[in-house]
Tab-separated table of C-alpha atoms in Angstrom:
chain	number	residue	atom	x	y	z
A	1	MET	CA	165.345	151.563	36.223
A	2	ASN	CA	167.057	151.024	39.733
A	3	LEU	CA	167.504	147.204	40.111
A	4	ALA	CA	168.968	144.800	37.722
A	5	VAL	CA	169.164	141.710	38.096
A	6	VAL	CA	172.231	139.616	34.792
A	7	VAL	CA	171.845	135.732	35.394
A	8	GLY	CA	174.793	134.487	32.842
A	9	ALA	CA	176.671	137.309	34.149
A	10	ASN	CA	179.811	136.018	34.896
A	11	GLY	CA	179.796	135.286	31.051
A	12	PHE	CA	181.244	137.241	28.281
A	13	LEU	CA	178.038	139.302	27.178
A	14	GLY	CA	176.698	138.968	30.752
A	15	SER	CA	179.805	140.173	33.206
A	16	ALA	CA	179.914	143.022	29.833
A	17	ILE	CA	176.408	143.847	30.838
A	18	VAL	CA	176.493	144.332	34.848
A	19	ASN	CA	179.412	146.258	33.969
A	20	GLU	CA	178.110	149.180	32.268
A	21	LEU	CA	174.698	148.573	34.479
A	22	VAL	CA	177.233	149.905	37.611
A	23	ASN	CA	178.576	152.360	35.757
A	24	MET	CA	175.284	154.068	35.061
A	25	LYS	CA	174.937	153.843	38.561
A	26	ILE	CA	172.312	150.771	38.885
A	27	LYS	CA	171.919	148.640	41.221
A	28	VAL	CA	172.896	144.762	40.469
A	29	LEU	CA	172.506	141.929	41.218
A	30	ALA	CA	174.284	139.340	39.920
A	31	VAL	CA	173.395	135.582	38.887
A	32	TYR	CA	176.227	133.191	38.772
A	33	ASN	CA	176.296	129.519	38.552
A	34	THR	CA	179.059	128.183	39.479
A	35	ARG	CA	182.115	130.649	38.760
A	36	PHE	CA	182.495	134.415	39.441
A	37	GLU	CA	185.752	136.221	38.718
A	38	ASN	CA	184.564	137.976	35.304
A	39	VAL	CA	181.657	139.547	37.923
A	40	ASN	CA	182.304	143.352	38.686
A	41	LYS	CA	182.958	143.714	42.486
A	42	ARG	CA	180.931	146.362	42.756
A	43	ALA	CA	178.208	144.296	41.840
A	44	LYS	CA	176.255	141.748	44.327
A	45	LEU	CA	176.874	137.729	43.982
A	46	ILE	CA	173.764	136.093	44.426
A	47	THR	CA	172.871	132.149	42.762
A	48	SER	CA	168.924	131.124	41.690
A	49	ASP	CA	167.694	129.515	44.490
A	50	GLU	CA	168.683	132.651	46.230
A	51	LEU	CA	166.474	135.117	44.444
A	52	LEU	CA	163.591	132.651	44.076
A	53	ILE	CA	163.358	132.768	47.596
A	54	SER	CA	164.439	136.264	47.783
A	55	ASP	CA	161.647	139.240	48.602
A	56	PHE	CA	163.284	141.984	45.476
A	57	GLN	CA	161.545	142.506	42.726
A	58	PRO	CA	164.017	143.782	40.239
A	59	ASP	CA	163.353	146.006	37.497
A	60	CYS	CA	164.506	144.612	35.325
A	61	ILE	CA	166.071	140.504	34.563
A	62	PHE	CA	169.109	140.332	32.057
A	63	TYR	CA	168.574	136.621	31.179
A	64	VAL	CA	172.048	135.652	29.323
A	65	SER	CA	172.448	132.197	30.465
A	66	GLY	CA	173.742	129.368	27.782
A	67	ASN	CA	175.630	128.931	24.982
A	68	TYR	CA	175.575	126.318	21.604
A	69	THR	CA	178.486	124.878	24.011
A	70	ASN	CA	175.772	123.784	26.209
A	71	SER	CA	174.344	119.750	26.676
A	72	HIS	CA	170.432	119.345	25.626
A	73	LYS	CA	170.653	118.889	29.611
A	74	GLU	CA	172.282	122.008	30.731
A	75	LEU	CA	170.612	123.744	27.980
A	76	LEU	CA	166.101	122.542	29.423
A	77	SER	CA	167.782	123.133	32.971
A	78	ILE	CA	168.592	126.694	31.565
A	79	ASN	CA	164.585	127.039	30.426
A	80	ASN	CA	163.600	125.888	33.079
A	81	THR	CA	165.327	128.777	35.117
A	82	LEU	CA	163.839	130.648	32.666
A	83	TYR	CA	160.673	129.959	33.863
A	84	ASN	CA	160.951	129.537	37.256
A	85	TYR	CA	162.222	133.032	37.608
A	86	SER	CA	158.774	133.718	34.822
A	87	LEU	CA	156.562	132.837	37.873
A	88	ARG	CA	158.158	133.996	40.782
A	89	PHE	CA	158.970	138.142	38.590
A	90	THR	CA	156.170	138.865	36.669
A	91	ASP	CA	156.214	142.702	37.666
A	92	SER	CA	159.767	142.787	35.922
A	93	LYS	CA	161.118	143.585	32.640
A	94	PHE	CA	162.532	140.157	31.617
A	95	VAL	CA	165.160	140.833	28.153
A	96	TYR	CA	166.026	137.640	27.493
A	97	VAL	CA	168.520	137.400	25.112
A	98	SER	CA	168.295	135.193	21.578
A	99	SER	CA	170.063	134.619	19.113
A	100	THR	CA	169.465	134.321	14.938
A	101	ASN	CA	170.825	131.121	15.225
A	102	VAL	CA	166.644	129.956	14.775
A	103	TYR	CA	166.356	131.511	12.202
A	104	GLY	CA	168.538	128.374	10.904
A	105	ALA	CA	169.873	128.742	7.390
A	106	HIS	CA	168.642	130.767	4.609
A	107	ASN	CA	169.585	131.847	1.689
A	108	GLU	CA	168.531	135.282	1.831
A	109	THR	CA	168.680	138.173	3.733
A	110	ILE	CA	167.174	137.910	7.389
A	111	SER	CA	164.714	140.048	9.249
A	112	GLU	CA	162.966	140.114	12.417
A	113	ASN	CA	159.910	138.278	10.961
A	114	THR	CA	161.847	136.092	8.569
A	115	PRO	CA	161.178	132.507	8.798
A	116	PHE	CA	162.486	129.768	10.436
A	117	ASN	CA	164.276	126.885	8.406
A	118	ASN	CA	165.090	123.548	10.360
A	119	PRO	CA	166.808	125.755	13.714
A	120	ASN	CA	169.398	123.025	15.322
A	121	ASN	CA	169.233	122.096	19.410
A	122	TYR	CA	170.563	124.989	20.514
A	123	ALA	CA	168.518	127.180	18.263
A	124	LEU	CA	165.490	125.453	19.932
A	125	SER	CA	166.364	126.140	23.072
A	126	LYS	CA	166.928	130.099	22.339
A	127	LEU	CA	163.087	129.839	20.307
A	128	SER	CA	161.216	127.340	23.581
A	129	GLY	CA	162.863	130.704	26.398
A	130	GLU	CA	161.932	132.554	23.929
A	131	PHE	CA	158.652	131.428	23.498
A	132	ILE	CA	158.315	131.514	28.394
A	133	VAL	CA	159.228	134.752	28.257
A	134	SER	CA	156.080	135.866	26.364
A	135	ALA	CA	153.639	134.697	28.420
A	136	SER	CA	155.616	137.619	30.750
A	137	LYS	CA	153.603	140.908	31.053
A	138	SER	CA	156.992	142.702	29.967
A	139	TYR	CA	159.785	141.304	27.540
A	140	SER	CA	162.598	142.480	25.068
A	141	ILE	CA	163.501	139.572	22.795
A	142	VAL	CA	167.168	139.839	21.571
A	143	ARG	CA	167.744	137.821	18.671
A	144	LEU	CA	171.900	138.737	18.749
A	145	THR	CA	174.130	137.960	16.223
A	146	TYR	CA	178.036	136.907	16.472
A	147	VAL	CA	179.016	139.034	19.305
A	148	TYR	CA	182.930	139.792	19.169
A	149	GLY	CA	185.497	141.748	21.189
A	150	PRO	CA	188.197	141.281	24.308
A	151	GLY	CA	187.428	138.573	25.562
A	152	ILE	CA	185.531	136.095	24.382
A	153	ASN	CA	187.887	133.268	24.731
A	154	ASN	CA	185.637	130.125	22.826
A	155	TYR	CA	186.597	127.972	20.040
A	156	SER	CA	184.391	130.593	17.617
A	157	PHE	CA	185.884	131.687	14.151
A	158	ILE	CA	187.742	134.959	15.126
A	159	PRO	CA	189.182	134.358	18.551
A	160	GLN	CA	190.068	130.789	17.023
A	161	ILE	CA	191.668	132.633	14.091
A	162	ILE	CA	193.393	135.352	16.397
A	163	LYS	CA	195.170	132.991	17.668
A	164	SER	CA	196.564	130.784	15.113
A	165	ALA	CA	197.872	134.021	12.937
A	166	LYS	CA	200.053	135.146	17.152
A	167	GLU	CA	201.046	131.253	17.300
A	168	THR	CA	201.566	130.153	13.952
A	169	ASN	CA	201.948	133.238	11.073
A	170	GLN	CA	199.414	131.950	10.120
A	171	ILE	CA	195.631	131.876	8.563
A	172	ASN	CA	193.820	128.800	6.965
A	173	LEU	CA	190.755	129.602	5.552
A	174	PHE	CA	188.413	126.772	3.893
A	175	GLY	CA	187.439	127.665	0.539
A	176	ASN	CA	187.770	131.387	-1.286
A	177	GLY	CA	186.884	132.797	2.191
A	178	GLY	CA	184.464	133.954	0.861
A	179	ARG	CA	181.722	132.546	3.548
A	180	MET	CA	179.811	136.171	5.791
A	181	GLN	CA	178.541	136.898	8.802
A	182	ASP	CA	177.149	139.725	10.600
A	183	TYR	CA	179.663	140.864	13.535
A	184	ILE	CA	178.649	143.389	16.587
A	185	TYR	CA	180.831	144.078	18.809
A	186	ILE	CA	180.229	144.041	22.386
A	187	ASP	CA	179.619	146.606	23.643
A	188	ASP	CA	177.311	147.582	20.735
A	189	ALA	CA	175.695	144.379	21.687
A	190	VAL	CA	175.749	145.217	25.732
A	191	SER	CA	174.324	149.528	24.079
A	192	PHE	CA	171.400	146.742	22.386
A	193	CYS	CA	170.687	145.089	24.960
A	194	ILE	CA	170.193	147.730	27.494
A	195	ASN	CA	167.671	150.166	25.005
A	196	ALA	CA	166.107	147.081	24.705
A	197	ALA	CA	165.396	146.881	28.317
A	198	GLN	CA	164.596	150.985	28.112
A	199	THR	CA	161.657	150.931	26.091
A	200	LYS	CA	158.154	149.929	27.282
A	201	ASN	CA	157.141	147.708	24.395
A	202	ASN	CA	157.074	143.889	23.635
A	203	TRP	CA	159.308	142.713	21.053
A	204	ILE	CA	161.277	140.809	19.069
A	205	LEU	CA	164.441	142.661	18.245
A	206	LEU	CA	167.655	141.942	15.857
A	207	GLY	CA	170.771	142.776	17.027
A	208	ALA	CA	172.910	142.716	14.219
A	209	THR	CA	175.121	145.423	12.759
A	210	GLY	CA	173.253	144.967	8.846
A	211	LYS	CA	176.277	144.185	7.653
A	212	SER	CA	178.256	140.988	6.408
A	213	ILE	CA	181.763	140.734	6.627
A	214	SER	CA	183.078	137.628	4.320
A	215	ASN	CA	186.255	135.493	6.012
A	216	LYS	CA	188.578	136.341	3.988
A	217	GLU	CA	188.075	139.811	4.636
A	218	VAL	CA	188.704	139.071	9.025
A	219	ALA	CA	191.879	137.763	8.323
A	220	GLU	CA	192.493	140.567	6.165
A	221	GLU	CA	191.961	142.843	9.312
A	222	ILE	CA	193.870	140.869	11.639
A	223	VAL	CA	197.201	140.641	8.466
A	224	LYS	CA	196.862	144.708	9.431
A	225	THR	CA	198.285	143.912	12.877
A	226	ILE	CA	199.570	140.767	13.275
A	227	ASP	CA	202.186	139.091	10.749
A	228	CYS	CA	201.351	136.370	9.618
A	229	GLN	CA	199.865	134.619	6.050
A	230	ILE	CA	196.053	133.873	5.046
A	231	VAL	CA	196.341	130.080	3.243
A	232	TYR	CA	193.238	128.609	2.006
A	233	LYS	CA	192.700	124.915	1.813
A	234	ASP	CA	189.019	122.874	1.300
A	235	GLY	CA	186.171	123.993	0.548
A	236	ASP	CA	183.980	126.006	2.255
A	237	LEU	CA	180.392	124.324	3.481
A	238	GLY	CA	179.613	126.820	6.436
A	239	GLN	CA	176.267	128.839	5.809
A	240	SER	CA	176.436	132.683	4.720
A	241	PHE	CA	174.367	135.292	6.161
A	242	LYS	CA	173.382	138.615	5.602
A	243	PHE	CA	171.002	140.258	8.278
A	244	ASN	CA	168.768	143.567	7.997
A	245	PRO	CA	168.315	145.064	11.320
A	246	GLU	CA	166.259	148.428	10.030
A	247	LYS	CA	163.272	147.740	11.755
A	248	SER	CA	164.651	146.922	15.642
A	249	HIS	CA	167.370	149.903	15.323
A	250	SER	CA	163.850	152.558	14.459
A	251	LEU	CA	162.289	150.756	17.154
A	252	LEU	CA	164.697	151.745	19.570
A	253	ASN	CA	166.884	154.286	18.263
A	254	TRP	CA	169.686	152.573	18.248
A	255	SER	CA	173.127	152.238	16.021
A	256	PRO	CA	176.757	150.830	16.040
A	257	LYS	CA	179.574	152.566	17.029
A	258	VAL	CA	182.037	150.424	16.231
A	259	SER	CA	183.475	149.741	13.333
A	260	PHE	CA	184.789	146.112	12.412
A	261	GLU	CA	188.215	147.768	11.532
A	262	ASP	CA	188.783	148.924	14.826
A	263	GLY	CA	187.042	146.680	16.739
A	264	ILE	CA	189.209	143.617	15.548
A	265	LYS	CA	192.036	146.498	16.611
A	266	MET	CA	190.693	146.683	20.199
A	267	MET	CA	190.498	142.457	19.863
A	268	ILE	CA	194.449	142.812	19.340
A	269	ALA	CA	195.340	145.080	21.502
């Protein structure tokens, strides 16, 4: 890989992919929308409009655009841009970062081929993106679970309870804290995506660790570093998730390197 494009280069995962690619001495075109403060200075900034009229034919396009906070209209626009890319860059390898949200709610362990169960609008937009990319000659679809690590600043569970622990010396959990999720550290998510880019096959890959951790266990790890108390209240109506990504790990010859315990410590530091 000599030339790579990262779409969504200013985001949490996109900027981390850019960092790793430039460290690998790969030329990177970083596609941004309105902001670029998180983009590595060694990458070349470019807009989607500029890229689409360029004479570049990148070896790989990492499409990391959009998140669950986007509006319906914004998600449609993101997929429209992806469609234009797929028409323009027919010889490029696409690594499309999807989400385990596409599976919807399941009580059983989820694997790559688990059927979808009433996915929400964000997940439907990701499935639409997968459909677009799957028409390309070369692609990897990466369904990532919850990605966490230093620099994440959204309103999801881990950054919010760390913030609460620091500011109020208290972590509030619903129910008994038993709800479970599979968490993948940012560096592991990046290596998973880059490994997916280097395969010659067209695969749908499950980017999870295979180890689910309860909310209580998350809070207890935080308490080891921040002096605070855990408070349980009300009931928890949220869904637990368990994944079996053994097939994807084997296909990529990949395994996570950062334990959850170490990941939380690095996130708090």
